[in-house]
GROMACS .gro file of C-alpha atoms in nm:
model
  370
    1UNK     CA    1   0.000   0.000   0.000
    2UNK     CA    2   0.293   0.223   0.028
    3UNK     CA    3   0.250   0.318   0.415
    4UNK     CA    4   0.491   0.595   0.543
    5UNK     CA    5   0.587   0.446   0.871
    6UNK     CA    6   0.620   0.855   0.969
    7UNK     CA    7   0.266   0.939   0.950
    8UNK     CA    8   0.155   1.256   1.183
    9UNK     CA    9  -0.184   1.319   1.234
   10UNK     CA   10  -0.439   1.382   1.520
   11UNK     CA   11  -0.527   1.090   1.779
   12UNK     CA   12  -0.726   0.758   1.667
   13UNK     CA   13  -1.012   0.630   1.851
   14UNK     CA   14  -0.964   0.228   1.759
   15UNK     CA   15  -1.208   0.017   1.845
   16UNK     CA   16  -0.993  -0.303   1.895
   17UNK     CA   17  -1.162  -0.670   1.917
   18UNK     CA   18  -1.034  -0.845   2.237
   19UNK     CA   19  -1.239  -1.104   2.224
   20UNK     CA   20  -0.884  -1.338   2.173
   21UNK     CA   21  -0.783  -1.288   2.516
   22UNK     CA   22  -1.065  -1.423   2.735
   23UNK     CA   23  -1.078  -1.848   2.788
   24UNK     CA   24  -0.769  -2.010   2.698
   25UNK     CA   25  -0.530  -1.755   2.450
   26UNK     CA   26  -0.422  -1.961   2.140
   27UNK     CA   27  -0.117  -1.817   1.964
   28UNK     CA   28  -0.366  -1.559   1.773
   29UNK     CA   29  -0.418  -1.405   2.153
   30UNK     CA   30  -0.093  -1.373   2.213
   31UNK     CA   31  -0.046  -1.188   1.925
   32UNK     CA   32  -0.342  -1.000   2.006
   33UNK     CA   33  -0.253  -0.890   2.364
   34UNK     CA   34   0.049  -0.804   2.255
   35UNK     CA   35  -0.049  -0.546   1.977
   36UNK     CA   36  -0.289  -0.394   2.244
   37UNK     CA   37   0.003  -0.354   2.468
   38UNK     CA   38   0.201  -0.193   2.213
   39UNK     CA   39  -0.060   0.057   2.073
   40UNK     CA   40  -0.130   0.142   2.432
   41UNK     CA   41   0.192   0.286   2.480
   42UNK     CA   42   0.168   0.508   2.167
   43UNK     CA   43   0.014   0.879   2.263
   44UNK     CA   44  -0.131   0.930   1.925
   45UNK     CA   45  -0.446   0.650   1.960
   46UNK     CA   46  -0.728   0.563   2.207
   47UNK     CA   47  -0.772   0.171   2.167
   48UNK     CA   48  -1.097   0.142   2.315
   49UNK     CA   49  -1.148  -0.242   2.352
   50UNK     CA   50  -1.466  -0.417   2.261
   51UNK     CA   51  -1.557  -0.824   2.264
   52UNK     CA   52  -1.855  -0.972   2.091
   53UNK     CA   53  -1.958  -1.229   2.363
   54UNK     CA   54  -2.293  -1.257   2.519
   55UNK     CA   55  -2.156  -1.421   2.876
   56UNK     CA   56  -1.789  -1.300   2.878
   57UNK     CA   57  -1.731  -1.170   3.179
   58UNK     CA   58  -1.563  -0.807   3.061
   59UNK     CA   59  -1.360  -0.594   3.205
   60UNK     CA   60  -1.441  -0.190   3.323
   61UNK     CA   61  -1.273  -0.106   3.024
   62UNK     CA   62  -1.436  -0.311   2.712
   63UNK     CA   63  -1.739  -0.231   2.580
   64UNK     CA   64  -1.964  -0.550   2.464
   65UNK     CA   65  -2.171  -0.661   2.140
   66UNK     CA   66  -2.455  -0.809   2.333
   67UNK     CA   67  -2.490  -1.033   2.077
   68UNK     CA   68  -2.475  -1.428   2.069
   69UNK     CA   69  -2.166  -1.468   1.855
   70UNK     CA   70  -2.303  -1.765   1.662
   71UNK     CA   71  -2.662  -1.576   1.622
   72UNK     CA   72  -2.399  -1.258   1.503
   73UNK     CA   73  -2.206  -1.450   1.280
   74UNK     CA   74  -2.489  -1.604   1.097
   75UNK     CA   75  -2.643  -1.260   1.047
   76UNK     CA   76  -2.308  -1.089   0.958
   77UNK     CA   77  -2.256  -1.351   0.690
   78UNK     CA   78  -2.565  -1.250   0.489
   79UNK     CA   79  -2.604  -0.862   0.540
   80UNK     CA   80  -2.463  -0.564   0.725
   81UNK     CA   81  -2.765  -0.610   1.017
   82UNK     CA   82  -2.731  -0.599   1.313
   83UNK     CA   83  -2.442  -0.304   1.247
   84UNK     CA   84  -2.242  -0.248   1.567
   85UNK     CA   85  -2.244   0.134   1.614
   86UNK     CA   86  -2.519   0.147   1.891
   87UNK     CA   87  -2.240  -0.031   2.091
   88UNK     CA   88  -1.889   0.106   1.948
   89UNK     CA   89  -1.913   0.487   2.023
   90UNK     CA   90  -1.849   0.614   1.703
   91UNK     CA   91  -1.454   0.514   1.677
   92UNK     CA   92  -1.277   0.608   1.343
   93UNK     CA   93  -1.159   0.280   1.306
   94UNK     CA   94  -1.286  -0.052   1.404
   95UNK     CA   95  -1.029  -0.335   1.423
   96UNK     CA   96  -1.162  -0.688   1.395
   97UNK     CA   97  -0.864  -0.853   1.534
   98UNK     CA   98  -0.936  -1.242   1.508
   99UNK     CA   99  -1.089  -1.261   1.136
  100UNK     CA  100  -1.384  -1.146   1.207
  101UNK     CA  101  -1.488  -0.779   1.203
  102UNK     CA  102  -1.875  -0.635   1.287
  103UNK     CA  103  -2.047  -0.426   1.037
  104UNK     CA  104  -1.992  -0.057   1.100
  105UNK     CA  105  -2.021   0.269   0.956
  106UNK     CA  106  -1.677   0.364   1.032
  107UNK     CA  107  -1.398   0.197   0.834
  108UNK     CA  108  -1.257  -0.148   0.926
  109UNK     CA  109  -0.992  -0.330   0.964
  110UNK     CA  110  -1.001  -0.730   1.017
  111UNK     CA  111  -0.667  -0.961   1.112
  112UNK     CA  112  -0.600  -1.300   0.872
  113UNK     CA  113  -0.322  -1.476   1.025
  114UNK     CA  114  -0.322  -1.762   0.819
  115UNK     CA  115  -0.558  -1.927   0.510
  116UNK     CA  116  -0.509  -2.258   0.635
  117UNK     CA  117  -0.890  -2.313   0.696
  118UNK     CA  118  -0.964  -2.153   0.351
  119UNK     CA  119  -0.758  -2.414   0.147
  120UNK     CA  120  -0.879  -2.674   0.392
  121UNK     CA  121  -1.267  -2.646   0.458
  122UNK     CA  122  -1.282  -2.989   0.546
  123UNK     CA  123  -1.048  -2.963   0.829
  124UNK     CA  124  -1.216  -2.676   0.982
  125UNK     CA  125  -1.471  -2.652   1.238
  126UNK     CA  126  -1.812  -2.513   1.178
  127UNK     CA  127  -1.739  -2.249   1.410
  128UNK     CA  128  -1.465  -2.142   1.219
  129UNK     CA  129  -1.621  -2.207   0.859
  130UNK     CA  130  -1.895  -1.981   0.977
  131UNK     CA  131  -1.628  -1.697   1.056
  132UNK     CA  132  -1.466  -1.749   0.703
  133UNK     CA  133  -1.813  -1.678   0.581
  134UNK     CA  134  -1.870  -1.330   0.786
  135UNK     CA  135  -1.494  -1.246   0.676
  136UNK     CA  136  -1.605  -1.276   0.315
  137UNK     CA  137  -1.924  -1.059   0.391
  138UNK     CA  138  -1.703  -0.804   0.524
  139UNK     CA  139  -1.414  -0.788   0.267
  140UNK     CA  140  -1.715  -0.751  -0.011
  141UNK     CA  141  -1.841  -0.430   0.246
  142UNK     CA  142  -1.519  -0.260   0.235
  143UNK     CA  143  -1.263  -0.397   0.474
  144UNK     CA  144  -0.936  -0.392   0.509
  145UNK     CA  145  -0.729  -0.681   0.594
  146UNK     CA  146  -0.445  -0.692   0.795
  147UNK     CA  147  -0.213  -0.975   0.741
  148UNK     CA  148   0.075  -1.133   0.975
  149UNK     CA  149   0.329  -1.229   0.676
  150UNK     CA  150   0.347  -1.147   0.259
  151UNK     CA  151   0.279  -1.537   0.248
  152UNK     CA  152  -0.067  -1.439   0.362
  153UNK     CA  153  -0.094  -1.179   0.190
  154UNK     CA  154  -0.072  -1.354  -0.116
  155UNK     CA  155  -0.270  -1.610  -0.023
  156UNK     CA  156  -0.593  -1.407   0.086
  157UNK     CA  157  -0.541  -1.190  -0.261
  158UNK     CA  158  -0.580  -1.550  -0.431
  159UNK     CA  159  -0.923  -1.618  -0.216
  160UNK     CA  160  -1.033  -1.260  -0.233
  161UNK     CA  161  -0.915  -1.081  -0.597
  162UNK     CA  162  -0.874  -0.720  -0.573
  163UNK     CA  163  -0.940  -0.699  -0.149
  164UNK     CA  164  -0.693  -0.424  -0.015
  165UNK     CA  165  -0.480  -0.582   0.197
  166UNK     CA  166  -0.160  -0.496   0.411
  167UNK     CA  167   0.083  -0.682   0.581
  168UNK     CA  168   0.204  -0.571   0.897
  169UNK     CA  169   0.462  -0.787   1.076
  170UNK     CA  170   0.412  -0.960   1.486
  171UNK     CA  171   0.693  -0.929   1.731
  172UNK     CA  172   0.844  -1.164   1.952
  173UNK     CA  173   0.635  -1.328   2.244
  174UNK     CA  174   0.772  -1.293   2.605
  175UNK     CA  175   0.984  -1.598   2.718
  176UNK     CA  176   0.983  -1.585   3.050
  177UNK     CA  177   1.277  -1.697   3.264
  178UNK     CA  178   1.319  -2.060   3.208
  179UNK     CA  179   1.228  -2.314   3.513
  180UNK     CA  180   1.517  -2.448   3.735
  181UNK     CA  181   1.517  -2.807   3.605
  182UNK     CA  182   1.408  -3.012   3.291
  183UNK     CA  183   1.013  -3.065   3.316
  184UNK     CA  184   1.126  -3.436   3.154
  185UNK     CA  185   1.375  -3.619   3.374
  186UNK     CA  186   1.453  -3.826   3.031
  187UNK     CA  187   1.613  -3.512   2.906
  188UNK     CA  188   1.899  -3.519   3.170
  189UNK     CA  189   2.228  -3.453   2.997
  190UNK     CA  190   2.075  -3.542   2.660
  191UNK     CA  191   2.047  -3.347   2.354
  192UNK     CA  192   1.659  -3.302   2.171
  193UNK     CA  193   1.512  -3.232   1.866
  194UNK     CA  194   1.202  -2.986   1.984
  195UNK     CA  195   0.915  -2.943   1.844
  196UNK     CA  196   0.638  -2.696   2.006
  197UNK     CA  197   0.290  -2.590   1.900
  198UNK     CA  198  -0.029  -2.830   1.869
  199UNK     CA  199  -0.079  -3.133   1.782
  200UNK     CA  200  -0.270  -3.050   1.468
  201UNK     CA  201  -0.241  -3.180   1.098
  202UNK     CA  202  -0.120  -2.831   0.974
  203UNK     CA  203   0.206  -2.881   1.159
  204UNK     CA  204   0.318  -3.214   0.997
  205UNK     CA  205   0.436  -3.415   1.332
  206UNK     CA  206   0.380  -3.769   1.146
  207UNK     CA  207   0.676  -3.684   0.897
  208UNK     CA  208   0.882  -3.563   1.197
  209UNK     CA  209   0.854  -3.864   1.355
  210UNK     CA  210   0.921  -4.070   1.021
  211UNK     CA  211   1.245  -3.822   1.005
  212UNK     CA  212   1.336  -3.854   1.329
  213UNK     CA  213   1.389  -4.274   1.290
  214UNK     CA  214   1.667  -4.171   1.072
  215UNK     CA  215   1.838  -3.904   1.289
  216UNK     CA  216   1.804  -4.176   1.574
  217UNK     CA  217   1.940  -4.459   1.373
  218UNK     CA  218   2.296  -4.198   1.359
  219UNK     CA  219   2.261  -4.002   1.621
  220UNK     CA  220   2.179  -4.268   1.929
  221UNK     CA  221   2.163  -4.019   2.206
  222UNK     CA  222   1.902  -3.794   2.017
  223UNK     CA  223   1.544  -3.744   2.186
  224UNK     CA  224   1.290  -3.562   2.005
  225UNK     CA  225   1.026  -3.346   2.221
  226UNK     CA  226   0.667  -3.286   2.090
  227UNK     CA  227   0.554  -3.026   2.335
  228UNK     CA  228   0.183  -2.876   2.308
  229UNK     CA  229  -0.179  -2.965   2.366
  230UNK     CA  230  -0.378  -3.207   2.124
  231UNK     CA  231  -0.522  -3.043   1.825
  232UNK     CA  232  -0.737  -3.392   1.734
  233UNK     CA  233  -0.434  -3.534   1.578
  234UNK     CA  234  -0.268  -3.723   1.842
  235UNK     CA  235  -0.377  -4.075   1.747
  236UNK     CA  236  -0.230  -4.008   1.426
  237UNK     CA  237   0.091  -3.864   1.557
  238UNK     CA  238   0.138  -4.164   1.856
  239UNK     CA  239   0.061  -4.420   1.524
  240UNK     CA  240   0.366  -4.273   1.419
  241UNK     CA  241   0.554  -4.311   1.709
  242UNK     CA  242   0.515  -4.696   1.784
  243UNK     CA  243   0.587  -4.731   1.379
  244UNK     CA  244   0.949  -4.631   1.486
  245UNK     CA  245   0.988  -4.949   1.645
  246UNK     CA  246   1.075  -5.091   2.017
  247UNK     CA  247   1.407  -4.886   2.092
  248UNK     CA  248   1.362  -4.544   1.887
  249UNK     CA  249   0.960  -4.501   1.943
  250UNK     CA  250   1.067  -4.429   2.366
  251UNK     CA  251   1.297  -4.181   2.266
  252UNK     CA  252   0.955  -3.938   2.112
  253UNK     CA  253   0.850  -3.777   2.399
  254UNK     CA  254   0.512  -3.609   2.369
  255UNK     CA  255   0.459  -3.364   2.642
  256UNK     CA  256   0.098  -3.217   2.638
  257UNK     CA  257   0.030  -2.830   2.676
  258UNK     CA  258   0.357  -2.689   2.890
  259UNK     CA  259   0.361  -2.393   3.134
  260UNK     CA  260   0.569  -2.121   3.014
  261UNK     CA  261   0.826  -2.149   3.238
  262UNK     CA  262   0.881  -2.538   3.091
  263UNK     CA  263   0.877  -2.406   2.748
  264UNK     CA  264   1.124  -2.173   2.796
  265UNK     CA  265   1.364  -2.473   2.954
  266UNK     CA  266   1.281  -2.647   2.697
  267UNK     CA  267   1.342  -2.353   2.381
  268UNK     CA  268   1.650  -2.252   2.597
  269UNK     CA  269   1.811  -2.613   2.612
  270UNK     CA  270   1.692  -2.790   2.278
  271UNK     CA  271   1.970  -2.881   2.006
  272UNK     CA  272   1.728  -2.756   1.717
  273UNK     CA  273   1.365  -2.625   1.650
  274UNK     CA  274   1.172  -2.871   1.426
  275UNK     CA  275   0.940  -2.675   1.219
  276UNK     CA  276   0.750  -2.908   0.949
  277UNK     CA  277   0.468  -2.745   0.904
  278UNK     CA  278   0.258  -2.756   0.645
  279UNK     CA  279   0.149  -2.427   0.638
  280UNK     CA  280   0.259  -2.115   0.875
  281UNK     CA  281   0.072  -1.764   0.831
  282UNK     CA  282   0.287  -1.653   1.093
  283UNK     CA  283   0.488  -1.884   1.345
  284UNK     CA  284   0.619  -1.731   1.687
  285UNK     CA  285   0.803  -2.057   1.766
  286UNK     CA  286   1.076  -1.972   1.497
  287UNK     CA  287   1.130  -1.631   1.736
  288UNK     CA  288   1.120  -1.796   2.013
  289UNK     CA  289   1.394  -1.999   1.883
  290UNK     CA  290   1.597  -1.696   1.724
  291UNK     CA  291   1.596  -1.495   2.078
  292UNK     CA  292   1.784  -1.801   2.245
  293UNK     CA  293   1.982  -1.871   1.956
  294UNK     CA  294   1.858  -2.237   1.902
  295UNK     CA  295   1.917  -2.351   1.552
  296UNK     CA  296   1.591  -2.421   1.307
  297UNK     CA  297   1.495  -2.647   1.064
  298UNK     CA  298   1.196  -2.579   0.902
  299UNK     CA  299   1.009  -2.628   0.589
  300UNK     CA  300   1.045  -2.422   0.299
  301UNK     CA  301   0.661  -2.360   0.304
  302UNK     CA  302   0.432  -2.011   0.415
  303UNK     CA  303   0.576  -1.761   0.620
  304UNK     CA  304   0.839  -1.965   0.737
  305UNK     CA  305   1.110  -1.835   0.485
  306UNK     CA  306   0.984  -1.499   0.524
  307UNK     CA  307   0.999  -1.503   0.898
  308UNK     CA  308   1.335  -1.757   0.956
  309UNK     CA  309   1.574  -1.625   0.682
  310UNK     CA  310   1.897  -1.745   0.704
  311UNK     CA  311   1.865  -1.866   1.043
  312UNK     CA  312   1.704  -2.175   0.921
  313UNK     CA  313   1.797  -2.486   0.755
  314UNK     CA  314   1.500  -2.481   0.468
  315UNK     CA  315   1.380  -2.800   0.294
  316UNK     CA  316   1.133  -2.959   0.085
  317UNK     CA  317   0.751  -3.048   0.207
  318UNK     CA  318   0.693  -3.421   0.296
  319UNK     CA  319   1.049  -3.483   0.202
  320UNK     CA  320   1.130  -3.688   0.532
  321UNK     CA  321   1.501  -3.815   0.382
  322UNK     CA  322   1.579  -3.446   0.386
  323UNK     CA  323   1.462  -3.385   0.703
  324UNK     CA  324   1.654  -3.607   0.838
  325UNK     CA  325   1.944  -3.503   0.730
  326UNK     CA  326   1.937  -3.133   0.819
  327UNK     CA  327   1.826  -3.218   1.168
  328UNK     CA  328   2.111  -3.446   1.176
  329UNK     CA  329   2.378  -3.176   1.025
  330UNK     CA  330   2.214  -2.933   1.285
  331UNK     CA  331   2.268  -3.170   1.596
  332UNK     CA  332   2.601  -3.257   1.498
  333UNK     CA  333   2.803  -2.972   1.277
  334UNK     CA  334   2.975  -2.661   1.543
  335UNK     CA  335   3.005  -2.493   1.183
  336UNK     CA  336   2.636  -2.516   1.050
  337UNK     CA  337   2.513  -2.458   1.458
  338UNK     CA  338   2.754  -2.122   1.456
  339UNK     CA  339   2.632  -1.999   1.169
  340UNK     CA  340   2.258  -2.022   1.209
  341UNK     CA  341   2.293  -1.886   1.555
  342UNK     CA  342   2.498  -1.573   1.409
  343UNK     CA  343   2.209  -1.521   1.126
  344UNK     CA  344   1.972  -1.560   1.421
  345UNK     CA  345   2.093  -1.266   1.621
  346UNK     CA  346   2.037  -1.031   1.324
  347UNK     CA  347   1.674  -1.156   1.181
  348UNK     CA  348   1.505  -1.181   1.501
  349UNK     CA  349   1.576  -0.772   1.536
  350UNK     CA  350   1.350  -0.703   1.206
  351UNK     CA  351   1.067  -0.780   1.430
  352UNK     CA  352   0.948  -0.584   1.701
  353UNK     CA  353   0.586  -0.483   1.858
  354UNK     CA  354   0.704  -0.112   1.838
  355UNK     CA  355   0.760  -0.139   1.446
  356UNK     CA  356   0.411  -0.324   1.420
  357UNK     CA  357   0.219  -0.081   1.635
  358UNK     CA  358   0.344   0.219   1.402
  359UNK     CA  359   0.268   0.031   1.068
  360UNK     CA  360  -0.070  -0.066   1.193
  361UNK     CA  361  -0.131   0.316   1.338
  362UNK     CA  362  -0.020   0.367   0.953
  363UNK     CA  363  -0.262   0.103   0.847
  364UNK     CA  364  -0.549   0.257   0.989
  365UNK     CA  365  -0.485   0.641   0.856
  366UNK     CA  366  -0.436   0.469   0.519
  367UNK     CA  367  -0.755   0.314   0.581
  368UNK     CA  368  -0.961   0.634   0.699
  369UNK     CA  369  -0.838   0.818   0.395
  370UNK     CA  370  -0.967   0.545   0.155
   0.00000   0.00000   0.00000
């Protein structure tokens, strides 16, 4: 869109979704907490939170759509009724920040972090279907979308032809100080492959496991961690496991959801980051990795060049024999570990929640003027 990043102009009242952070926050509320904590520091907007939720309990400073969300989604799909300006306070900019934005009469904005569930209807739930749907509506009204990565970028401009969209980078998340002592006693004094997210088909842990049968078969020490909660793929993942065989299948450790203070252990003592996925529209593991200076290997797939750069060993999707072999060349070459630790150090500073808070503050001008 040609943004300036420079932009001067009076104050913004944004009426910013925060619907992401209430239940249990999924990486898209991370991301959204921390872009509300880094416009609130800015003196040039008013974020003035709002949550579609009939039961949430809210806090003294959102302001609610007393709405059902699934009766509001359903209506939102079809027409531009019921709008939300009874309930925004007349904000020149409303910011749908988890793909879904309510009809207003002032411009909007709406967050796509990925198009995973667009390519893969089948593997979505009808919940989120019925927000792809309401998205739709709201691109054809006018919106604005907001992407994470130019990977998603180009993929919603192949869904949506001619929508405006603009990509505006995430930041790091927060790892807190790592805890004391392994949360895996099997891990004492041995060096792991780590993989962290959920346990979902997107993120390709059955071909990680395949690969990993081949690093073990070298590297006999080798563990490999599967850390995060089950996304309805871990029958498929443990079938896997127990095809590896009596001997290698007990060195695949599959943790479950982690407290933070385990996954920072667990980022801070890990010989590489195993990123397979099939798909990324974003992926705050690969920072998490960068900050620490834990080497990557990744698929060449998404956002995942885009983000990683050099500090990743790229390779081909569902090529398992290749996998293998970088994870091996990561776990056991000083040379390749130096050097993807030095490109680490330099790509992780392109991304920061003060450069995304003044691209989206540019974002929304861009999209008031328009």
């Amino acid at each position: 869109m040609g943004l300036s990043l420079h932009a001067h102009m009076s104050r913004l009242r944004i009426a910013f979704d925060t619907g992401p952070l209430h239940g249990s926050k999924t990486g898209i509320g991370f991301a959204v907490e921390a872009m509300l904590d880094a416009l609130r520091y800015r003196d040039d907007v008013a974020v003035e939170p709002y949550l579609l939720s009939f039961r949430a309990r809210t806090s003294a400073h959102e302001r609610r759509l007393p709405l059902p969300a699934r009766f509001a989604l359903r209506a939102w799909s079809r027409s531009a009724h019921p709008c939300a300006d009874r309930w925004l306070g007349g904000p020149d900019v409303v910011h749908g920040t988890n793909y879904v934005v309510p009809p207003s009469s002032a411009p909007t904005v709406v967050s796509v972090y990925d198009c995973w569930f667009l390519d893969h209807p089948d593997q979505a739930s009808p919940d989120v279907r019925r927000a792809g749907r309401v998205l739709r509506a709201a691109i054809r009204r006018g919106a604005v979308v907001h992407t994470s990565s130019h990977a998603t970028e180009a993929a919603v401009r192949r869904h949506f032809p001619g929508a405006p969209v603009c990509t505006v980078h995430l930041g790091p998340l927060l790892l807190v100080p790592p805890a004391e002592r392994s949360p895996l006693p099997q891990l004492a004094d041995r060096p792991f492959v780590l993989a962290i997210g959920t346990v979902e088909p997107r993120k390709n842990l059955t071909t990680l496991v395949r690969a990993f049968g081949d690093v073990a078969r070298e590297h006999p020490d080798v563990v490999l961690v599967l850390a995060g909660s089950d996304g309805g793929h871990g029958s498929a993942v443990r079938s896997a496991i127990d095809a590896l065989g009596p001997g290698t299948s007990e060195r695949v450790l599959v943790t479950g959801r982690v407290d933070d203070a385990a996954r920072s252990w667990l980022v801070h003592h890990a010989a590489a980051l195993a990123y397979p996925s099939l798909d990324e529209g974003f992926g705050f593991p690969l920072l998490d990795a960068m900050q620490v200076g834990l080497p990557i290997v990744a698929t060449s797939v998404g956002s995942i060049p885009e983000v990683a750069g050099d500090a990743a060993l790229l390779v081909a999707l569902h090529d398992h024999t290749a996998l293998a072999a970088a994870l091996g060349t990561v776990v056991a070459d000083d040379s390749v570990r130096h050097r993807l630790i030095a490109a680490s150090e330099l790509q992780h500073r392109r991304f920061t929640w003060q450069r995304c808070a003044d691209e989206l503050i540019d974002l929304y001008h861009h999209t008031i003027s328009h």
